[in-house]
Amino acid sequence: MFMEKGRVTIPTDANFVEGTKQIAKLWGADAVRDCDGVSLPKNANELAKYVYNTYFVVRGDNAWGRKHPEEAQRIFLESNRIIADGKQLIIDVSKGFLKEEIAPDFDNINRWQVFDRTTNEEIKSWHLKDNLVVIDSLPFHEYSVDFLARVTWHPVQIYNYLTNSWTCEKQLCYDPAYPHTKEYIKSYLRKWLEEHKETNVVRFTTFLYQFNLIFNDKGKERMVDWFGYGEAASIPLLDGFEKETHLKMEAEDFISNGSYNSPFKMPTEKYKKYIDYVQRFVSSTMKELIDIVHSYKKETMMFLGDDWIGSEPYGPYFKNMGLDSVVGSVGGGVTIRMLGEIPHVKIHEGRFLPYFFPDTFFEGNEDNAVAELEKNWVTARRALLRCPLDRMGFGGYLSLASKFPKFVNRVASICDEFRLICDTSSKSRPYSSLKVGILNCWGKLRSWQAHMVAHELWYQQIYSYQGVYEALSGLPVDVSFLSFDDILNNDIPSDIDVILNVGEERSAFTGDKYWKNPVLVEKIRKFVSNGHGFVGIGMPSSTDSLEHCFALSDVLGVQVEKGLTLSIDKYNIEKKSSFITKDCTDQIDYGEGCKNIYALDNAAVLDIDFSSRFKRNVNVGEVKLAYNDYFKGRGVYLAGLPYSGQNARLLYRSLLYACHKEDKLNMAFSSNYNVEVAYYPSLGMYALINNSNKAQETFFFNFSGESKKIKLEPNQMLWEK
Amino acid sequence: MFMEKGRVTIPTDANFVEGTKQIAKLWGADAVRDCDGVSLPKNANELAKYVYNTYFVVRGDNAWGRKHPEEAQRIFLESNRIIADGKQLIIDVSKGFLKEEIAPDFDNINRWQVFDRTTNEEIKSWHLKDNLVVIDSLPFHEYSVDFLARVTWHPVQIYNYLTNSWTCEKQLCYDPAYPHTKEYIKSYLRKWLEEHKETNVVRFTTFLYQFNLIFNDKGKERMVDWFGYGEAASIPLLDGFEKETHLKMEAEDFISNGSYNSPFKMPTEKYKKYIDYVQRFVSSTMKELIDIVHSYKKETMMFLGDDWIGSEPYGPYFKNMGLDSVVGSVGGGVTIRMLGEIPHVKIHEGRFLPYFFPDTFFEGNEDNAVAELEKNWVTARRALLRCPLDRMGFGGYLSLASKFPKFVNRVASICDEFRLICDTSSKSRPYSSLKVGILNCWGKLRSWQAHMVAHELWYQQIYSYQGVYEALSGLPVDVSFLSFDDILNNDIPSDIDVILNVGEERSAFTGDKYWKNPVLVEKIRKFVSNGHGFVGIGMPSSTDSLEHCFALSDVLGVQVEKGLTLSIDKYNIEKKSSFITKDCTDQIDYGEGCKNIYALDNAAVLDIDFSSRFKRNVNVGEVKLAYNDYFKGRGVYLAGLPYSGQNARLLYRSLLYACHKEDKLNMAFSSNYNVEVAYYPSLGMYALINNSNKAQETFFFNFSGESKKIKLEPNQMLWEK
């Protein structure tokens, strides 16, 4: 009865049993899953080898939530900022928030803080009256209240509820850091397991604490941060942390002047310690729950999203949970790598796009559905060749997809491609010409998670940096994530060829104050001088210095003109050709780029933008791409790098050039950047992939550098021996 | 013999006496001047009422300079920055500089400083060997030497010499802070006056210290700063300052981490004290020289340029000199105002463009010469209507100009226009609808001198701010320059309607650390709340805060997204129409603009740029123009404002709107922004000027608001009663 092909999960529901069987056969699916708003057929385990069932840990049982409001989850929030026009200011902290989502915790106002935001100092002269904060204010100072609130509606349910106009009950969420609730969720899990005999994989959606997702008083999102620990402001955890570390986490430690500790902000040591503490609690608690599941001979799967806070799959405590598998949605190559490299689990599953939802699967929209599928697959495929997942799947209503035969057939061939990739790359590691170390504040902890705000959402301020990771996800290079502390404490690992520093000015991804540490600067300079590379994208090594913003301008060959050195003439404005730009056929796209970058005398300017307003031969032009010989190594600067085929190639050549490995270029290579090559040395196999939806011709170079002309169909994958 | 019309100065030379007479008559010129490379005719005082003769104070007498090399002028320079690759680093400080311009002062190496630029700390472990600096270095640290040098060739002469391939002797320059030299220049002046009977105006070009102008080893400019006090690093002045203040000015006080105290940099208190000290010396020394000139019954004129450092026409000591007149070149409206408002001199003269030099006055180029004249005149004229000069003039070789009859005739009519403007506005102050206070670090001291690097040169980083002053120079508003200290010490003057804060992030023109002073912030907020306006252009009130960069975001209604608050959703992205933008016919030009500006909830977004890459209805768009109601007043934000007719109008409307004076718009007004109106209440006269080189129709509104349609010829000035 079960499919032989395997590795594929499909959604199903009680009303589509026969259709499920047909499609499962065509796609080789060996697992079925439920989906929001539908239930699994009773005989689900006749449909597939594996039956996944969604499980919520901290929401869903409103009877429990209602009975124990004091054990609700908590979050610290900042009220609106208000200007005082007199000596007394009254602030209604809940103004601007969705009333149903949060309730100010008036029982714990000892944990609230009031700030004069004009001086950014805490003030003590305030009191609560009729649930309003009354402040003894200074006229024309700005104030806000950091207040603790109970979370009275699960944020992800709010999203689904409001988006789909649901009318079901609003789910409360309860905090398992309270022993009472913890015992309850364990007993509830046992009960649930008893009742779900058909399930053999418990799909946790998710664990204990939701990422920051706060709605405004119009029911629209007010704040979203996929990495936010705001809802891990659990009272027992705060107290436990204080007891253990003698450090008190206060409201402002969460609010952080309104940044809510965005991962873009340099984390404080205290904050880093707290998230470590939360991780330990999440890991140990989940271990107990996972052990229970295992005792029922079922497997456990984590959905990488929703209440994933504190799980940190790349953190030191993740392995302790004993989890069997992870599943996450696939937005492109970065998410493939983020999922695929998670250690200590047996199975990594990716949920591909599009969802089988009515917004895509309506009559007449089949071509668009296929195009979305194709784009998602092609972007993911190049990363899969570097780092395969174990399984793939889809979500939504299979009955909707079944009405689009072209779509169903293309998924079938994609499933075959997927299985071929998995089987091949599970037998041989793909060839890498060099190893890149991505240097930021988070290092390994946030591997493949840099420059995200809300999962997969486009932000104008980040796409020019996200493209770097997307490009890397499919390049024939090894990638590791290093933190500044790693380098300061342990030196640069000896296998690193190129260090990459990417991001906006003074952010956690470029490093800010770390670049004022001469030890770091010395180590990088020495590393490059020994023949390695340093590639900076955006505002690498940026500091708060207005005269010499880039601490490594000597390595990069470029500096930022912040207006204080306009009096120094800049003559290096002539564009040169180079190994780096050799494959560029179109104008290079730097995305948002960076302004006011100029080249130092010895740098080679590879691309520079001139204003059309005025022509001079000095003090003009904004450098977008440059390299700089630095003793035996090289620095390379790029102003930004949104993902595209040309940019992936540009990055690859920059990396090779930076560490003087130009001679490795024509080894397992395609002259046309729309086609990429993955090489599996121990099998002697080459996978050629056409990443474009047009036919492409290319010169394919094997590992010995011998070339031949090859033609690929749109999106084709081709294997060569 | 002398012309009756007057107010005009022309260049002449011994070979063009008859031609001079004819043109002088046509233009109504009453003064002749000499010019570089020519000498005045012997009978110059028969040609005109006034004869100007150029006089150099600290250069020209090489015999003296050679005899007293120890009394040469000095400058502090920073050597190239060099990375140490070992434990010893050798730096040749003169590398990269023009050998003939400067000579390292090895006799005063006690005034040199060596810096580890990686830590930016001074290091003491270095010595001089064979005129090279030998440093005990830390590997991979960067070093530079702040060294004292004698100036061995006058920088302005270098420029002329190299530009015109001269072969004459290279002029030394000597420092009148040495008593010996001071006595000498006084006696030399007496001798010169004796020898120049025909001269009745001594045109000082200029006084004692040259602005920073340093050439590189290829004879090209290396550094230029029209405000730089580098060459006022006189040893006697340094010592005198230390004796008076007990503060030691060290090399790094001049180098300032490579910024050379650019006026864009927040000045230190010590530096401000030193420039005050230099001003006192320049003023008292020039007083002595000017007294000598007066004792010969001649008048004195200062050329505003070259060795003008320490004169600071808007400073507190300028009046003490007893100077009669100033002359400066006219680049546009800003230079008109900069010259015209200089206090304590009787005569303000502007030298208009183009120069009568062969680069413009060659055969076949007459139309271009006329166009340049027209453009210069039209840009200047709108400022003259607000603030007239007393005299105008030209430079170069009159014989060249005489070959272009169209040009000669247009100058004649311009001279008439000039005299009419002068006569009218000397009888009545033009009407102003409001008063603007431009708030920056320099205040009154640098009135109309903000955002300049080298006089009149275009820089991509400043034209978007220079345009603000250019626009203001001809608008019917009063303008004053305020420093932050003025406001902190004395409150905001009661006659100010709108405060303007303009410039790039954290510069001296926006104020940087001043915005961390809550007293300043309170005062501005209170000022606006009382019904006044605050207009910010570029990065107004910017601080080093990454979460809340604009200290006055509450007033402006906008804030900067530096990447740390991406998680907070921004919904205010809808463009509204407004009084401010009502006259805009073309897309608004913000110049370089500013990136990542978003609107707070209550602001009105008037212009916003969207990326073509992605369409969302939240977290997108970059606000370029917005206003914000703030209690009884308003804040207005503009991302930049290069000068144009439309932008001048945009600024005017912004100012009116900010302080709720919209009802003043249609009083002495032109509906078409290419035409501007100056109104002289006590004469009941209106000057209408067409600033464009096309004919224009407009509705002219008189002071009572009555309108009529008027047509103006290209560039025409029209007077209405």
mmCIF file of C-alpha atoms in Angstrom, chain A residues 572-584 588 590 603-608 625-629 634 650 653 657 662:
data_model
loop_
_atom_site.group_PDB
_atom_site.id
_atom_site.type_symbol
_atom_site.label_atom_id
_atom_site.label_comp_id
_atom_site.label_asym_id
_atom_site.label_seq_id
_atom_site.Cartn_x
_atom_site.Cartn_y
_atom_site.Cartn_z
ATOM 1 C CA ASN A 572 40.896 57.263 -7.506
ATOM 2 C CA ILE A 573 37.762 57.291 -9.660
ATOM 3 C CA GLU A 574 38.737 55.337 -12.739
ATOM 4 C CA LYS A 575 36.964 52.044 -13.339
ATOM 5 C CA LYS A 576 39.174 49.043 -14.101
ATOM 6 C CA SER A 577 38.373 45.623 -15.463
ATOM 7 C CA SER A 578 39.149 42.564 -13.391
ATOM 8 C CA PHE A 579 38.786 38.837 -12.866
ATOM 9 C CA ILE A 580 35.947 39.627 -10.492
ATOM 10 C CA THR A 581 33.614 41.251 -13.004
ATOM 11 C CA LYS A 582 34.525 39.138 -16.009
ATOM 12 C CA ASP A 583 31.233 37.240 -16.288
ATOM 13 C CA CYS A 584 28.993 40.247 -15.774
ATOM 14 C CA ILE A 588 25.642 45.116 -11.699
ATOM 15 C CA TYR A 590 23.870 46.503 -5.788
ATOM 16 C CA ALA A 603 42.610 50.224 -4.451
ATOM 17 C CA ALA A 604 41.353 49.067 -7.826
ATOM 18 C CA VAL A 605 37.944 50.558 -8.525
ATOM 19 C CA LEU A 606 35.824 48.052 -10.443
ATOM 20 C CA ASP A 607 32.567 49.947 -10.464
ATOM 21 C CA ILE A 608 31.702 53.525 -9.617
ATOM 22 C CA LEU A 625 32.892 47.557 -6.181
ATOM 23 C CA ALA A 626 36.628 47.554 -5.538
ATOM 24 C CA TYR A 627 39.444 45.320 -4.539
ATOM 25 C CA ASN A 628 42.672 46.025 -2.753
ATOM 26 C CA ASP A 629 45.919 44.081 -2.649
ATOM 27 C CA ARG A 634 43.176 40.898 -0.772
ATOM 28 C CA LEU A 650 30.122 38.019 -8.890
ATOM 29 C CA ARG A 653 34.629 35.357 -8.249
ATOM 30 C CA TYR A 657 40.005 36.467 -6.041
ATOM 31 C CA GLU A 662 41.525 32.330 -9.200
#
